[in-house]
C-alpha cells in the first residue's frame, strides 16, 4: 500500500503546474521531491491528501482512488496522513496543546486524559515538552515548525508529508528538523514525503529522491544516483548552475 | 470559553428576549397583574378600528381592542376587546367607534345608548354582546348638507308659488351658495392627505362661503318680512333672523382659531335648535308658511335633517379635530 | 478607435458578469455551507464561542449607535413637528423608525464593519497561512468548522443585538423627549403605542436575521476565497464590508416592499 500519482495534470487558469507528473511512494521509505521554487512541488503534495484534485490523471492512496472517494471516506483516509505545512499553519487562537490535540479530538473515542497524554508525548518527541500552554505567536520559527510536526504525528499517521520543512530556517535549526525527520522514520516507522529545494537536506533524509521540473518528473533515484547524474538539468540544479539547466523542450 | 463570557452571552440573549416579549406586550397594551375580562360588540361597519386601539369609558382608557373580524355570514363585524375586570358598564351600554384624533387613530367608547340615540346600532342576538355603532364621518356631514340643500330647493319651489319672483330668486341664490359650500366641503374631504396648512386654507374658504350664504339668507328673510306681514309669519321670521345672526357668528368663529370650535359648535347647535322649533311649528300647520308646507311632507324631511345635524354637532363637539382629518402615516 | 469607443461598454459588461458570477459563487458557497451543517459534531462546540464573539461582544457598539440615534430622532421629530402636529408624534416617529428601519439597518451596517470585517480578515488570514488546508488534512470540514458556526451565530445573534439596540434607542428617545423637549412620559408613550403593531417586532427580527445571514456569510465567503498574502486579506476585508453593506440596503428595500 502506498501513495501513487499517475500522470497528474493540474493547471491554475492558464498556468500549467503539473503536466503528467507520476510518482510512487513506497511503504516505509522517505521520498524527497526536489524542485525549483514554483515548480509545483507543493501542488503535487497537496494532491496526495486531496486538497487539490487532478485535472487529469489519478491519485491513489492505499489502493483507493481519491477522485471517487466520498467526502466521509476522504476524511477517514486523511486521518492516516500527517501533513507538515511550510509555515506550520498553526491555529493562532489556540495553545500548542490545543493545536496538537486538534486531530485527536476529531478522531473521537479518546478521553481528555488520553488526549492530553498523547499531546504531551508528541511535544516531547519534538523537544517542546513544557511549552504546551503557549500560543504560536510566542514561538520562534523553528519551534513553530516542530509544533507543526508534533501536530502531524499526533494521530499516529502512516504517512507524513513535509512541505518545505527546512525552508527559511537557520542552519542549526535546519539540522534539528532534518534529524527530526530521520527520527520520525526510525522511531515511528512512518512513510515520508519531503518537498524541498535544499539538496543537502534531500540527500540526508531521503531514501530516494525525485526531481520535478517543468511539471514532469525529471529524475528518480537514490542520493548517490542523484550525485552521479549526467542529466544537465538535474546537475545544474544540484550544483546551483542555472546555465546548465537552460535547455529547450 | 470562560465563565464570564458565557454569562455575558446568556445575559444578552435573555435581555433581548425580555425586551422583545415584554416590550411587545406592553406596547400592545396588556396590563400585567391586573385581571381582565373579554367582551364583544357587533357593528355593521368599523371604520379604521383595529387591534390595540383603546376602549374608553367616560374618556378614561379601560382596555384595548383584541380582534376585529367579520362574523360568519358576513352580516356584522365582531369586535373583541378586553377591559378591566371590575369595570361597571352604564345602563343600556353600547359601543361607539370614532376617530380618537385627527391622525387616523380610532377608539371605541362604551356609552349609554341615550347619549347617541340617533345612531343606527347593530343588534347582537347573543346575550352579553354589546350593540355597536359608528359616529358619522365627515363624508356623511357633507352628504347631510347636500340633503339640506335639496330640501331647501324643494322648499324654495313651494315658496315661489306664494312669494314674488324676486324673493324666490334670492332664496334660490342662497341655496346655490349653500350648495357651493357643500361642494367645497366635499372637496376638502377628498383631499384629506393634503398638508395641514392646505386643509386650514380650504376650511377658511368654506367658512367664507358660509358667511356670504348667511348674509344672503338675512337679505332674503328681510324681503320675506316685507312681503308677509301676518303675525304668525312675522314671529316665525323673527326666529329665522336670529338663526341668520347665529349663522353669521358661526362663520365668524370658524374664521378664528380651531381651538374655539367647541364654542362654535355650541352656537351652531342653538341655531339648529331654533330651526327645529320653527319647523315643529310649521309642521303643526301654524302660520301661512306652515300651511304652505303642510301637505307636502317637506317639513318632515327638514326635521329629519335637523336630527341628523344635531348628531353631527354633538360629534363635532366631541371630536373637533376629525373634521380636519389628514393622514400622515 | 472602435476599441476605445467600446471600452465603457466592455467595462460595464465585465462588471455585470463578475457581479453575476459573484452572486452565483456565493450561492454555491451558501449551499455547501448548508450541506456542511450535517457535521453537527464539528460546529456544535464552536457555536457558543461565535455567538459570544459575533453577538454579545457587538452589544456595546450597537447600543452606542442606537442611543445616539434615539436622541437625534426625538430632536429632529420635534423640530419637524413644530406647531401643527401634536408632540406625542415624537413617540410615534421614534418607535416606528427605530423598529422598522434604523434599529436593524444601523445595527446591520455597524456589525458589517465589526463582524463582517473581522470574519473576512480572520478566515482570509487562515486561508493564506494554510490553516484552512490544515483543517482539511485533520479531517475537519472547513465549512462546518469555520463558516457554519459563524453564519449560525450571525443568524441567531443579529436579531438579539438589534432588539436590544431598538430598546435602548426608544429609551434614549424617551429620555430626550422628557429632558429636552418638555414632553411628558404619558405623551411619549401615547405616541409610542398609538400605531404599534406586534408585527413591527416581527419585521425587526426578520430584517435583523437576514442581515445576520448576509454579513456573516459574505464575510466568510470573501475570507474563504482570499488569495495572495496580507494584501489579499486586506482586499477581502474591504470587499466583504462593501458588499455586505450594499446587500443590507438592498435587502432593506426588499423587505419594505415585500412585508410592509
Coordinates of N, CA and C in Angstrom, one line a residue, chain A residues 46 51 72 75 78-79 83 85-86 89-92 94 102-103 105-106 151, chain C residues 38-39 41-42 126 129-131 133-142 145:
Chain A
X46 N -0.1 18.4 -2.2 CA -1.5 18.6 -1.8 C -2.4 17.7 -2.5
X51 N -6.3 17.8 -1.2 CA -6.5 19.2 -1.1 C -6.7 19.8 -2.5
X72 N -16.8 11.6 3.3 CA -16.5 10.9 4.6 C -15.3 10.0 4.5
X75 N -12.1 11.9 4.4 CA -11.7 12.4 5.8 C -11.1 11.2 6.6
X78 N -7.7 10.7 5.4 CA -6.7 11.7 5.8 C -6.2 11.5 7.2
X79 N -7.0 10.8 8.0 CA -6.5 10.5 9.4 C -5.2 9.7 9.4
X83 N 0.3 16.0 7.8 CA 0.8 17.0 6.8 C 1.5 18.1 7.6
X85 N 2.9 21.7 7.3 CA 2.8 22.8 6.4 C 4.1 23.6 6.4
X86 N 4.3 24.3 5.3 CA 5.5 25.1 5.1 C 5.8 26.1 6.3
X89 N 1.3 26.5 9.7 CA -0.2 26.6 9.7 C -0.8 26.3 11.0
X90 N -0.2 26.8 12.1 CA -0.8 26.5 13.4 C -2.0 27.5 13.6
X91 N -3.0 27.0 14.4 CA -4.1 27.9 14.7 C -3.8 28.9 15.7
X92 N -3.8 30.2 15.3 CA -3.2 31.2 16.2 C -4.0 31.4 17.5
X94 N -5.2 29.2 19.3 CA -5.1 28.0 20.2 C -3.7 27.9 20.8
X102 N -5.9 18.8 18.2 CA -7.0 19.0 17.2 C -7.4 17.7 16.5
X103 N -6.4 17.1 15.8 CA -6.6 15.9 15.1 C -7.2 14.8 15.9
X105 N -8.9 15.0 18.7 CA -10.3 15.3 19.1 C -11.3 14.9 18.0
X106 N -10.8 15.1 16.7 CA -11.7 14.8 15.6 C -11.9 13.2 15.5
X151 N 2.0 18.1 15.7 CA 0.5 18.1 15.3 C 0.3 17.0 14.3
Chain C
X38 N -24.6 19.2 8.4 CA -24.7 17.8 9.0 C -23.6 17.4 9.9
X39 N -22.5 18.1 9.8 CA -21.4 17.8 10.8 C -21.6 18.5 12.1
X41 N -21.2 17.6 15.0 CA -20.1 17.4 15.9 C -19.0 18.4 15.8
X42 N -18.9 18.9 14.5 CA -17.8 19.8 14.3 C -18.2 21.2 14.7
X126 N -6.4 32.8 7.8 CA -6.3 31.4 7.9 C -6.1 30.7 6.5
X129 N -2.4 31.5 5.3 CA -1.4 30.8 6.0 C -1.7 29.3 6.1
X130 N -2.5 28.8 5.2 CA -2.8 27.4 5.0 C -3.5 26.7 6.2
X131 N -4.0 27.6 7.1 CA -4.7 27.0 8.3 C -6.0 26.2 7.8
X133 N -6.3 24.7 4.9 CA -5.8 23.4 4.4 C -5.5 22.4 5.6
X134 N -4.9 23.0 6.7 CA -4.5 22.2 7.8 C -5.8 21.6 8.4
X135 N -6.9 22.3 8.5 CA -8.1 21.8 9.0 C -8.5 20.6 8.1
X136 N -8.4 20.8 6.8 CA -8.8 19.7 5.9 C -8.0 18.4 6.1
X137 N -6.7 18.6 6.3 CA -5.8 17.4 6.5 C -6.1 16.8 7.8
X138 N -6.7 17.5 8.8 CA -7.0 16.9 10.0 C -8.5 16.4 10.0
X139 N -9.1 16.3 8.8 CA -10.4 15.8 8.6 C -11.5 16.7 9.2
X140 N -11.2 18.0 9.4 CA -12.3 18.9 9.8 C -12.8 19.5 8.5
X141 N -14.1 19.4 8.2 CA -14.6 20.1 7.0 C -14.6 21.6 7.3
X142 N -13.8 22.3 6.5 CA -13.6 23.8 6.9 C -14.9 24.5 6.9
X145 N -16.5 23.8 10.1 CA -15.7 24.3 11.3 C -15.6 25.8 11.3

